[in-house]
Structures are given as structure tokens and as C-alpha cells.
The first five atom37 places (N, CA, C, CB, O) and aatype in JSON, in Angstrom:
{
  "aatype": [20, 20, 20, 20, 20, 20, 20, 20, 20, 20, 20, 20, 20, 20, 20, 20, 20, 20, 20, 20, 20, 20, 20, 20, 20, 20, 20, 20, 20, 20, 20, 20, 20, 20, 20, 20, 20, 20, 20, 20, 20, 20, 20, 20, 20, 20, 20, 20, 20, 20, 20, 20, 20, 20, 20, 20, 20, 20, 20, 20, 20, 20, 20, 20, 20, 20, 20, 20, 20, 20, 20, 20, 20, 20, 20, 20, 20, 20, 20, 20, 20, 20, 20, 20, 20, 20, 20, 20, 20, 20, 20, 20, 20, 20, 20, 20, 20, 20, 20, 20, 20, 20, 20, 20, 20, 20, 20, 20, 20, 20, 20, 20, 20, 20, 20, 20, 20, 20, 20],
  "atom_mask": [
    [1, 1, 1, 1, 1],
    [1, 1, 1, 1, 1],
    [1, 1, 1, 1, 1],
    [1, 1, 1, 1, 1],
    [1, 1, 1, 1, 1],
    [1, 1, 1, 1, 1],
    [1, 1, 1, 1, 1],
    [1, 1, 1, 1, 1],
    [1, 1, 1, 1, 1],
    [1, 1, 1, 1, 1],
    [1, 1, 1, 1, 1],
    [1, 1, 1, 1, 1],
    [1, 1, 1, 1, 1],
    [1, 1, 1, 1, 1],
    [1, 1, 1, 1, 1],
    [1, 1, 1, 1, 1],
    [1, 1, 1, 1, 1],
    [1, 1, 1, 1, 1],
    [1, 1, 1, 1, 1],
    [1, 1, 1, 1, 1],
    [1, 1, 1, 1, 1],
    [1, 1, 1, 1, 1],
    [1, 1, 1, 1, 1],
    [1, 1, 1, 1, 1],
    [1, 1, 1, 1, 1],
    [1, 1, 1, 1, 1],
    [1, 1, 1, 1, 1],
    [1, 1, 1, 1, 1],
    [1, 1, 1, 1, 1],
    [1, 1, 1, 1, 1],
    [1, 1, 1, 1, 1],
    [1, 1, 1, 1, 1],
    [1, 1, 1, 1, 1],
    [1, 1, 1, 1, 1],
    [1, 1, 1, 1, 1],
    [1, 1, 1, 1, 1],
    [1, 1, 1, 1, 1],
    [1, 1, 1, 1, 1],
    [1, 1, 1, 1, 1],
    [1, 1, 1, 1, 1],
    [1, 1, 1, 1, 1],
    [1, 1, 1, 1, 1],
    [1, 1, 1, 1, 1],
    [1, 1, 1, 1, 1],
    [1, 1, 1, 1, 1],
    [1, 1, 1, 1, 1],
    [1, 1, 1, 1, 1],
    [1, 1, 1, 1, 1],
    [1, 1, 1, 1, 1],
    [1, 1, 1, 1, 1],
    [1, 1, 1, 1, 1],
    [1, 1, 1, 1, 1],
    [1, 1, 1, 1, 1],
    [1, 1, 1, 1, 1],
    [1, 1, 1, 1, 1],
    [1, 1, 1, 1, 1],
    [1, 1, 1, 1, 1],
    [1, 1, 1, 1, 1],
    [1, 1, 1, 1, 1],
    [1, 1, 1, 1, 1],
    [1, 1, 1, 1, 1],
    [1, 1, 1, 1, 1],
    [1, 1, 1, 1, 1],
    [1, 1, 1, 1, 1],
    [1, 1, 1, 1, 1],
    [1, 1, 1, 1, 1],
    [1, 1, 1, 1, 1],
    [1, 1, 1, 1, 1],
    [1, 1, 1, 1, 1],
    [1, 1, 1, 1, 1],
    [1, 1, 1, 1, 1],
    [1, 1, 1, 1, 1],
    [1, 1, 1, 1, 1],
    [1, 1, 1, 1, 1],
    [1, 1, 1, 1, 1],
    [1, 1, 1, 1, 1],
    [1, 1, 1, 1, 1],
    [1, 1, 1, 1, 1],
    [1, 1, 1, 1, 1],
    [1, 1, 1, 1, 1],
    [1, 1, 1, 1, 1],
    [1, 1, 1, 1, 1],
    [1, 1, 1, 1, 1],
    [1, 1, 1, 1, 1],
    [1, 1, 1, 1, 1],
    [1, 1, 1, 1, 1],
    [1, 1, 1, 1, 1],
    [1, 1, 1, 1, 1],
    [1, 1, 1, 1, 1],
    [1, 1, 1, 1, 1],
    [1, 1, 1, 1, 1],
    [1, 1, 1, 1, 1],
    [1, 1, 1, 1, 1],
    [1, 1, 1, 1, 1],
    [1, 1, 1, 1, 1],
    [1, 1, 1, 1, 1],
    [1, 1, 1, 1, 1],
    [1, 1, 1, 1, 1],
    [1, 1, 1, 1, 1],
    [1, 1, 1, 1, 1],
    [1, 1, 1, 1, 1],
    [1, 1, 1, 1, 1],
    [1, 1, 1, 1, 1],
    [1, 1, 1, 1, 1],
    [1, 1, 1, 1, 1],
    [1, 1, 1, 1, 1],
    [1, 1, 1, 1, 1],
    [1, 1, 1, 1, 1],
    [1, 1, 1, 1, 1],
    [1, 1, 1, 1, 1],
    [1, 1, 1, 1, 1],
    [1, 1, 1, 1, 1],
    [1, 1, 1, 1, 1],
    [1, 1, 1, 1, 1],
    [1, 1, 1, 1, 1],
    [1, 1, 1, 1, 1],
    [1, 1, 1, 1, 1],
    [1, 1, 1, 1, 1],
    [1, 1, 1, 1, 1]
  ],
  "atom_positions": [
    [[-1.79, 103.68, 159.97], [-2.14, 102.79, 161.74], [-0.96, 103.38, 161.85], [-2.31, 100.74, 162.2], [-0.11, 103.64, 161.0]],
    [[-1.02, 103.65, 163.66], [-0.86, 103.96, 164.31], [0.23, 102.88, 165.33], [-1.95, 104.4, 164.42], [-0.42, 102.24, 166.15]],
    [[1.5, 102.67, 165.36], [1.97, 101.37, 165.68], [2.47, 102.33, 166.95], [3.12, 100.36, 164.54], [2.66, 103.47, 166.55]],
    [[2.68, 102.2, 168.13], [3.85, 102.38, 168.51], [3.81, 104.36, 169.32], [4.88, 101.96, 166.94], [4.71, 105.02, 169.84]],
    [[1.99, 104.74, 168.99], [1.85, 106.02, 169.57], [-0.12, 105.48, 169.6], [2.64, 107.71, 168.37], [-0.97, 104.66, 169.25]],
    [[0.18, 106.7, 170.31], [-1.11, 106.66, 171.72], [-2.64, 106.9, 170.03], [-0.86, 109.01, 173.64], [-2.49, 107.96, 169.43]],
    [[-3.57, 106.19, 169.63], [-4.53, 106.48, 168.37], [-5.4, 107.18, 169.54], [-5.32, 104.96, 167.27], [-5.68, 107.05, 170.73]],
    [[-5.64, 107.97, 168.45], [-6.67, 109.84, 168.97], [-8.12, 108.53, 168.26], [-6.09, 112.48, 167.29], [-9.19, 108.97, 168.68]],
    [[-8.29, 107.65, 167.69], [-9.53, 107.12, 166.94], [-10.06, 105.76, 167.86], [-9.07, 106.66, 165.21], [-10.92, 105.05, 167.33]],
    [[-9.83, 105.58, 168.5], [-10.22, 104.74, 169.59], [-11.02, 103.2, 168.89], [-11.33, 105.76, 170.62], [-10.91, 102.04, 169.29]],
    [[-11.93, 103.81, 167.59], [-12.46, 102.63, 167.2], [-11.89, 102.08, 165.96], [-13.8, 102.76, 167.08], [-12.79, 101.81, 165.17]],
    [[-10.82, 101.84, 165.54], [-9.93, 101.72, 164.3], [-9.45, 99.92, 164.68], [-8.37, 103.16, 164.28], [-8.63, 99.63, 165.56]],
    [[-10.01, 99.12, 163.98], [-9.99, 98.1, 163.96], [-9.08, 97.97, 162.95], [-11.07, 97.58, 163.96], [-9.24, 98.45, 161.82]],
    [[-7.6, 96.99, 163.53], [-6.73, 96.21, 162.76], [-6.64, 94.66, 162.3], [-5.79, 96.41, 163.34], [-6.65, 93.56, 162.86]],
    [[-6.57, 95.04, 161.24], [-6.77, 93.48, 160.24], [-5.56, 93.12, 160.16], [-7.4, 93.5, 158.58], [-4.63, 93.77, 160.63]],
    [[-5.39, 91.59, 159.3], [-4.37, 91.18, 158.62], [-3.37, 92.19, 158.18], [-4.82, 90.52, 157.63], [-2.27, 92.52, 158.61]],
    [[-4.2, 92.6, 157.08], [-3.32, 93.58, 156.47], [-3.15, 94.4, 156.58], [-3.28, 93.82, 155.74], [-2.89, 95.19, 155.68]],
    [[-3.2, 94.7, 158.04], [-2.39, 96.75, 158.88], [-1.55, 95.11, 159.79], [-4.26, 98.81, 160.63], [-2.42, 95.45, 160.59]],
    [[-1.08, 94.31, 160.16], [-0.17, 93.7, 160.12], [0.63, 92.86, 159.38], [-0.33, 93.44, 160.67], [1.65, 92.21, 159.64]],
    [[-0.18, 93.03, 158.21], [1.6, 92.49, 157.72], [2.1, 93.86, 156.9], [1.69, 90.72, 156.31], [3.23, 94.1, 156.47]],
    [[1.35, 94.38, 156.84], [1.75, 96.05, 156.6], [3.19, 96.48, 157.29], [0.46, 97.12, 157.39], [4.21, 96.77, 156.65]],
    [[3.02, 96.47, 159.06], [3.9, 96.75, 159.91], [4.77, 95.78, 160.02], [3.43, 97.05, 160.96], [5.94, 96.04, 160.3]],
    [[4.37, 94.65, 159.85], [5.91, 93.45, 159.64], [7.04, 94.01, 158.36], [5.21, 91.46, 158.93], [8.27, 93.93, 158.37]],
    [[6.34, 94.46, 157.51], [6.67, 95.14, 155.94], [7.51, 96.21, 156.67], [5.15, 95.86, 154.77], [8.69, 95.95, 156.9]],
    [[7.02, 97.28, 157.02], [7.77, 98.62, 157.37], [8.26, 97.94, 158.13], [7.2, 99.97, 157.83], [8.94, 97.23, 157.4]],
    [[8.52, 97.46, 159.56], [9.74, 97.38, 160.35], [10.44, 96.24, 161.04], [9.57, 98.12, 161.21], [10.97, 96.23, 162.15]],
    [[10.22, 94.54, 159.47], [11.07, 94.1, 160.02], [11.98, 94.51, 158.32], [10.76, 92.49, 160.81], [13.2, 94.71, 158.25]],
    [[11.22, 94.54, 157.38], [12.46, 94.63, 156.32], [11.27, 93.94, 155.32], [14.28, 93.6, 156.69], [10.92, 94.65, 154.37]],
    [[10.57, 92.48, 155.47], [10.47, 91.88, 154.58], [9.97, 91.97, 153.54], [10.28, 91.29, 154.82], [9.6, 93.13, 153.37]],
    [[9.66, 91.13, 152.42], [9.24, 91.49, 151.24], [7.69, 91.61, 151.9], [9.63, 90.41, 149.91], [7.51, 91.15, 153.03]],
    [[6.55, 92.23, 151.17], [5.28, 92.22, 151.43], [4.65, 90.64, 151.41], [4.65, 93.18, 150.42], [3.86, 90.33, 152.3]],
    [[5.07, 89.56, 150.26], [5.17, 88.69, 150.28], [5.31, 88.18, 152.02], [6.03, 88.59, 149.3], [4.46, 88.15, 152.91]],
    [[6.05, 88.0, 152.02], [7.92, 87.54, 152.98], [6.4, 87.64, 154.12], [10.17, 89.32, 153.21], [5.86, 86.61, 154.52]],
    [[5.94, 88.95, 154.46], [5.12, 89.92, 155.88], [4.06, 89.16, 155.63], [4.73, 91.89, 155.86], [4.0, 88.29, 156.51]],
    [[2.8, 89.01, 154.5], [2.39, 88.15, 154.9], [2.27, 86.8, 155.32], [2.12, 88.32, 154.65], [1.41, 86.27, 156.02]],
    [[3.55, 86.22, 154.61], [3.47, 84.94, 154.88], [3.6, 84.49, 156.8], [4.71, 84.34, 153.87], [3.04, 83.57, 157.41]],
    [[4.38, 85.38, 157.24], [4.78, 85.7, 158.06], [3.92, 85.82, 159.18], [5.32, 86.47, 157.73], [4.33, 85.83, 160.34]],
    [[3.01, 85.9, 158.91], [1.58, 86.76, 159.81], [0.77, 85.97, 159.58], [0.91, 88.3, 159.37], [-0.21, 85.99, 160.34]],
    [[0.78, 84.79, 158.32], [-0.43, 84.27, 158.25], [0.05, 82.73, 159.16], [-1.05, 84.19, 156.5], [-0.65, 82.11, 159.95]],
    [[2.02, 82.31, 158.54], [2.29, 81.46, 159.67], [2.09, 81.56, 161.08], [3.32, 81.27, 159.63], [1.9, 80.49, 161.64]],
    [[2.09, 82.49, 161.71], [1.86, 82.9, 162.96], [0.62, 82.81, 163.49], [2.21, 84.02, 163.09], [0.5, 82.21, 164.56]],
    [[-0.75, 83.48, 162.72], [-1.58, 83.04, 163.35], [-2.2, 81.53, 163.1], [-2.33, 83.96, 163.27], [-2.86, 80.97, 163.98]],
    [[-1.97, 81.05, 162.07], [-1.86, 79.58, 162.23], [-1.36, 78.25, 162.85], [-1.67, 79.44, 161.63], [-1.83, 77.12, 162.96]],
    [[0.12, 79.02, 163.31], [0.25, 78.44, 164.6], [-0.59, 78.35, 165.96], [1.16, 78.9, 164.89], [-0.56, 77.33, 166.64]],
    [[-1.48, 79.67, 166.39], [-2.2, 79.89, 167.58], [-3.01, 79.08, 167.41], [-2.72, 81.09, 167.9], [-3.48, 78.38, 168.3]],
    [[-3.38, 79.03, 165.92], [-5.17, 78.39, 165.9], [-4.72, 76.91, 166.01], [-6.37, 78.73, 164.13], [-5.34, 76.08, 166.68]],
    [[-3.73, 76.68, 165.36], [-4.03, 74.66, 165.38], [-3.81, 74.53, 166.94], [-2.49, 73.31, 164.27], [-4.55, 73.68, 167.43]],
    [[-2.93, 75.19, 167.88], [-2.2, 74.73, 168.74], [-4.48, 75.57, 169.78], [0.15, 75.6, 168.91], [-4.67, 75.22, 170.94]],
    [[-4.93, 75.93, 169.49], [-6.01, 76.19, 170.02], [-6.79, 75.48, 169.74], [-6.38, 77.14, 169.91], [-7.7, 75.51, 170.56]],
    [[-7.06, 74.36, 168.47], [-7.87, 74.05, 168.09], [-7.56, 72.62, 168.79], [-8.06, 74.39, 166.77], [-8.49, 71.99, 169.29]],
    [[-5.86, 71.96, 168.83], [-5.93, 70.99, 169.41], [-6.2, 71.05, 171.12], [-4.83, 70.43, 168.96], [-5.68, 70.07, 171.66]],
    [[-7.08, 72.24, 172.36], [-6.86, 72.41, 172.8], [-5.64, 73.01, 174.26], [-7.41, 72.07, 172.31], [-5.58, 72.72, 175.45]],
    [[-5.02, 73.71, 173.58], [-3.36, 73.62, 173.75], [-3.17, 75.8, 174.22], [-2.29, 72.83, 171.48], [-2.94, 76.75, 173.47]],
    [[-3.37, 75.75, 175.43], [-2.66, 76.93, 176.01], [-1.75, 77.79, 175.15], [-1.88, 76.48, 177.07], [-0.63, 77.39, 174.83]],
    [[-2.15, 78.81, 174.83], [-1.13, 79.99, 173.89], [-0.51, 81.0, 174.83], [-2.09, 81.01, 172.69], [-0.98, 82.13, 174.98]],
    [[0.59, 80.56, 175.45], [1.0, 82.04, 176.23], [2.01, 82.94, 175.84], [1.42, 81.84, 177.55], [3.17, 82.51, 175.91]],
    [[1.8, 84.33, 175.35], [3.07, 85.04, 174.82], [3.43, 86.13, 175.9], [2.81, 85.77, 173.27], [2.87, 87.22, 175.8]],
    [[4.14, 85.96, 176.71], [5.29, 86.83, 177.37], [5.01, 88.08, 177.65], [6.44, 86.95, 176.61], [5.5, 88.76, 176.75]],
    [[4.42, 88.82, 178.5], [4.01, 90.51, 178.29], [2.73, 91.13, 176.83], [5.83, 91.32, 177.85], [2.65, 92.18, 176.19]],
    [[1.9, 89.78, 176.86], [0.97, 89.94, 175.7], [-0.62, 89.19, 176.66], [1.72, 88.84, 173.97], [-1.53, 89.82, 177.2]],
    [[-0.49, 88.11, 176.57], [-1.31, 87.37, 177.29], [-1.49, 86.04, 177.23], [-2.27, 87.78, 177.16], [-0.54, 85.27, 177.1]],
    [[-2.92, 85.59, 177.34], [-2.75, 84.03, 177.21], [-3.8, 84.09, 176.45], [-2.79, 82.95, 178.5], [-4.61, 85.01, 176.42]],
    [[-3.82, 82.34, 175.28], [-5.25, 82.86, 175.05], [-5.11, 81.08, 175.45], [-6.01, 83.8, 173.27], [-4.16, 80.31, 175.38]],
    [[-7.03, 80.82, 176.02], [-7.05, 79.16, 176.11], [-7.92, 79.23, 175.57], [-7.11, 78.23, 177.29], [-8.47, 80.22, 175.11]],
    [[-8.47, 77.19, 175.52], [-10.04, 77.05, 174.78], [-10.84, 76.32, 176.56], [-10.03, 75.39, 172.81], [-10.24, 75.38, 177.08]],
    [[-11.8, 76.74, 177.08], [-12.31, 75.74, 177.96], [-13.49, 75.2, 177.48], [-12.52, 76.22, 179.25], [-13.88, 75.64, 176.4]],
    [[-14.06, 74.46, 177.96], [-14.97, 73.11, 177.8], [-16.48, 74.28, 178.77], [-14.01, 71.07, 179.0], [-16.61, 74.74, 179.91]],
    [[-17.26, 74.29, 177.58], [-18.88, 74.83, 178.82], [-19.83, 73.46, 178.6], [-20.23, 76.79, 178.05], [-19.5, 72.76, 177.64]],
    [[-20.7, 73.12, 179.2], [-21.64, 72.5, 179.44], [-22.54, 72.34, 179.1], [-21.83, 72.55, 180.01], [-23.24, 73.32, 179.37]],
    [[-23.33, 71.23, 178.34], [-24.74, 71.88, 178.44], [-25.2, 72.64, 179.36], [-25.6, 71.1, 178.45], [-24.65, 72.66, 180.46]],
    [[-26.09, 73.26, 179.14], [-27.31, 74.22, 179.89], [-28.47, 75.13, 179.05], [-26.5, 75.37, 180.77], [-28.5, 75.67, 177.94]],
    [[-29.34, 75.01, 180.1], [-30.91, 75.41, 179.68], [-30.86, 76.98, 179.79], [-32.23, 74.71, 180.82], [-30.77, 77.63, 180.83]],
    [[-30.97, 77.55, 178.25], [-30.88, 79.0, 178.32], [-32.4, 79.36, 178.17], [-29.87, 79.68, 177.14], [-32.98, 78.3, 177.94]],
    [[-33.25, 80.36, 178.2], [-34.16, 81.14, 178.07], [-34.38, 81.93, 176.73], [-34.0, 81.86, 179.05], [-33.42, 82.68, 176.51]],
    [[-35.35, 81.98, 175.77], [-35.73, 82.48, 174.54], [-35.77, 84.18, 175.19], [-37.33, 81.67, 173.85], [-36.91, 84.14, 175.62]],
    [[-35.5, 84.94, 175.36], [-35.72, 86.14, 175.8], [-37.28, 86.8, 175.19], [-34.4, 86.95, 175.37], [-38.03, 87.28, 176.05]],
    [[-37.6, 86.8, 174.19], [-38.95, 87.05, 173.18], [-39.8, 86.25, 173.79], [-38.88, 86.64, 171.53], [-40.9, 86.81, 173.74]],
    [[-39.91, 84.95, 174.49], [-40.75, 84.27, 174.38], [-40.94, 83.74, 175.69], [-40.59, 83.52, 173.43], [-42.06, 83.59, 176.15]],
    [[-39.59, 83.37, 176.49], [-39.32, 83.05, 177.29], [-39.14, 81.61, 178.02], [-39.8, 83.69, 177.54], [-39.21, 81.09, 179.14]],
    [[-38.87, 81.28, 176.59], [-38.85, 79.29, 176.34], [-37.82, 78.9, 177.13], [-38.43, 78.52, 174.59], [-36.94, 79.73, 177.37]],
    [[-37.75, 77.54, 177.69], [-36.39, 76.74, 177.83], [-35.95, 76.14, 176.52], [-36.51, 75.55, 178.88], [-36.61, 75.33, 175.87]],
    [[-34.11, 76.88, 176.04], [-34.36, 76.04, 175.01], [-32.49, 75.41, 175.88], [-34.71, 76.9, 172.93], [-31.76, 75.77, 176.81]],
    [[-32.52, 74.26, 174.74], [-31.49, 74.1, 175.61], [-29.99, 73.81, 174.88], [-31.93, 72.98, 176.53], [-29.88, 72.84, 174.12]],
    [[-28.66, 74.85, 175.19], [-27.93, 74.75, 174.31], [-26.85, 74.11, 174.46], [-27.77, 75.66, 173.95], [-26.18, 74.74, 175.28]],
    [[-26.33, 73.24, 174.13], [-25.27, 72.34, 173.48], [-24.27, 72.47, 174.14], [-24.9, 72.55, 172.15], [-24.07, 73.61, 174.57]],
    [[-23.32, 71.43, 174.48], [-22.02, 71.6, 175.13], [-20.94, 72.56, 173.97], [-21.39, 69.89, 175.49], [-21.3, 72.44, 172.8]],
    [[-20.25, 73.07, 174.1], [-19.2, 73.16, 173.12], [-17.95, 74.16, 174.15], [-19.91, 74.02, 171.47], [-17.97, 74.57, 175.31]],
    [[-17.04, 74.22, 173.12], [-15.45, 75.0, 173.54], [-15.2, 76.25, 173.41], [-14.3, 74.58, 172.81], [-14.68, 76.54, 172.34]],
    [[-15.46, 77.41, 174.41], [-15.04, 78.8, 173.9], [-13.67, 78.72, 174.15], [-15.72, 80.1, 174.6], [-13.07, 77.99, 174.94]],
    [[-13.09, 79.87, 173.13], [-11.87, 80.31, 173.59], [-11.59, 81.66, 173.89], [-11.03, 79.96, 172.81], [-12.02, 82.58, 173.2]],
    [[-10.56, 81.88, 175.36], [-10.94, 82.81, 175.81], [-9.64, 83.37, 175.75], [-11.67, 82.7, 176.93], [-8.69, 82.62, 175.55]],
    [[-9.44, 84.82, 175.91], [-7.74, 85.62, 175.9], [-8.29, 86.16, 177.3], [-7.13, 87.17, 174.33], [-9.37, 86.71, 177.48]],
    [[-7.1, 85.83, 178.44], [-7.0, 86.71, 180.11], [-5.52, 87.98, 179.31], [-6.1, 85.02, 182.18], [-4.45, 87.52, 178.9]],
    [[-5.69, 88.79, 179.29], [-4.45, 89.6, 179.34], [-3.73, 89.51, 180.22], [-4.54, 90.72, 179.3], [-4.13, 89.02, 181.27]],
    [[-2.28, 90.03, 180.05], [-1.16, 89.86, 181.2], [-0.95, 91.15, 181.82], [0.28, 89.34, 180.64], [-0.95, 92.01, 180.94]],
    [[-0.76, 91.68, 183.06], [-0.76, 92.31, 183.77], [-0.12, 93.28, 182.8], [-0.34, 91.87, 184.92], [-0.78, 94.32, 182.9]],
    [[0.85, 93.44, 181.9], [2.05, 93.89, 180.96], [0.6, 95.34, 180.09], [2.94, 91.97, 179.5], [0.42, 96.55, 179.93]],
    [[-0.1, 93.83, 179.79], [-0.76, 94.23, 178.46], [-1.57, 95.46, 179.56], [-1.92, 92.75, 177.39], [-1.05, 96.58, 179.61]],
    [[-2.39, 95.26, 180.11], [-3.1, 95.77, 180.91], [-2.43, 96.91, 181.68], [-3.57, 94.81, 181.61], [-3.17, 97.77, 182.15]],
    [[-1.18, 96.99, 181.86], [-0.48, 98.46, 182.97], [-0.18, 99.45, 181.0], [2.08, 97.77, 184.52], [0.67, 100.32, 181.2]],
    [[-0.31, 99.45, 180.54], [0.19, 99.68, 178.87], [-1.51, 100.35, 178.48], [0.79, 97.68, 177.71], [-1.9, 101.48, 178.16]],
    [[-1.99, 99.43, 178.64], [-3.85, 100.11, 178.1], [-3.93, 100.48, 178.96], [-5.32, 99.33, 177.68], [-4.45, 101.5, 178.51]],
    [[-3.91, 100.77, 180.57], [-4.83, 101.52, 181.19], [-3.41, 103.0, 181.57], [-5.75, 100.43, 182.75], [-3.59, 103.87, 182.42]],
    [[-2.42, 102.92, 180.88], [-2.08, 104.16, 180.79], [-1.71, 105.05, 180.01], [-1.57, 104.25, 181.25], [-0.98, 106.02, 180.18]],
    [[-2.43, 104.56, 178.86], [-2.89, 105.41, 177.57], [-4.07, 106.65, 178.79], [-4.04, 104.01, 175.92], [-3.56, 107.77, 178.77]],
    [[-4.7, 106.64, 179.23], [-5.66, 107.34, 180.09], [-5.13, 108.53, 181.08], [-6.31, 106.27, 180.94], [-5.82, 109.42, 181.57]],
    [[-3.32, 108.27, 181.28], [-3.15, 108.18, 182.2], [-2.92, 110.33, 182.12], [-2.04, 106.84, 182.53], [-2.04, 110.57, 181.3]],
    [[-3.35, 111.35, 182.6], [-3.03, 112.94, 181.68], [-1.57, 113.26, 182.76], [-4.8, 114.66, 181.85], [-1.5, 114.46, 182.99]],
    [[-0.42, 112.44, 183.46], [0.37, 113.22, 184.35], [1.28, 112.93, 183.06], [0.76, 112.76, 186.09], [1.81, 113.95, 182.63]],
    [[1.57, 111.77, 182.36], [2.55, 112.36, 180.96], [3.8, 110.65, 181.66], [3.58, 115.05, 181.2], [4.62, 110.05, 180.96]],
    [[3.49, 110.4, 183.01], [4.13, 109.36, 183.27], [3.66, 107.63, 183.47], [4.6, 109.84, 184.24], [3.69, 106.83, 184.4]],
    [[3.08, 107.61, 181.52], [2.73, 106.14, 181.84], [3.66, 104.76, 182.63], [2.45, 105.71, 180.5], [3.04, 103.8, 183.07]],
    [[4.94, 104.81, 182.71], [6.2, 104.36, 183.12], [5.45, 103.41, 184.73], [7.53, 105.98, 183.37], [5.54, 102.2, 184.91]],
    [[4.77, 104.42, 185.68], [4.8, 103.96, 186.8], [2.74, 103.87, 186.98], [5.93, 105.1, 187.9], [1.83, 104.69, 187.14]],
    [[2.84, 102.73, 186.85], [1.65, 102.79, 186.58], [0.99, 102.1, 188.77], [1.37, 101.58, 184.75], [1.65, 101.5, 189.61]],
    [[-0.59, 102.65, 188.85], [-0.39, 102.91, 190.11], [-2.07, 101.62, 190.18], [-0.32, 105.0, 190.68], [-3.13, 101.53, 189.55]],
    [[-1.37, 100.83, 191.43], [-2.44, 100.11, 191.1], [-4.24, 100.77, 191.59], [-2.01, 98.69, 191.81], [-4.6, 101.89, 191.95]],
    [[-5.07, 99.39, 191.37], [-6.7, 99.92, 191.38], [-7.29, 100.02, 192.37], [-7.61, 99.23, 190.77], [-7.43, 98.89, 192.84]],
    [[-7.86, 100.95, 193.14], [-7.86, 100.18, 194.49], [-9.34, 100.06, 193.91], [-7.4, 100.98, 196.24], [-10.2, 99.44, 194.55]]
  ]
}
């Protein structure tokens, strides 16, 4: 796992195990404590979202729950109208800082700290 460095394989998926290992390596907690810490953070985020609260992490982004009303959809194969029941969906909105960091990896001039606004 490459934390803090540009990844050459863009298809890498970071798992809970990877997050626990990163906490273990960087914070110095035991593996058991690192795993418990990651699980506690994820549980707190999940509990807040379940209650409909917004979770805002500075310099990272916000997780929000939105309500979607009932609507009519179509089966693409048959064209038959199908009711889609009301539900809640989770939305993630990245912060401007995170967007800038993600987009700065694609720059070739090496100066990733000064992002130019997109036209």
C-alpha cells in the first residue's frame, strides 16, 4: 500500500485491513488497537448517517443522507413501468482541498501545490 505517494496502479482498492495496517504503521498502536480504532471511527460515521446526520470531515469531504421520493422507472428490456419505492441514499461530496489533491496528481510540471481553476 502506498500512502502519501502517487500510486501507479489506479485500480487498487483500499480495504479495512489496509486502513488498520496504516494506523498500525504510522500511529504506533498495536494491530489489535489499530483495528479497534478504525472500526470505532467507521461505526461512529455509520451511526451518524443512520440517524440522518451529515458527517463533515475538514479537508476531506461530507457524507450526507438524502431522501428520494417514490418515482416510476422503466424496465429497459421490456419497457414496462415499475414503481421505485422511496428510500434514503448516502451521498459523498468531496472538499475543494481533496478535489485539488486528486487533480494535482495528473499534473506534469511537478508543482502540484498551485492548482489552476478549471475553465
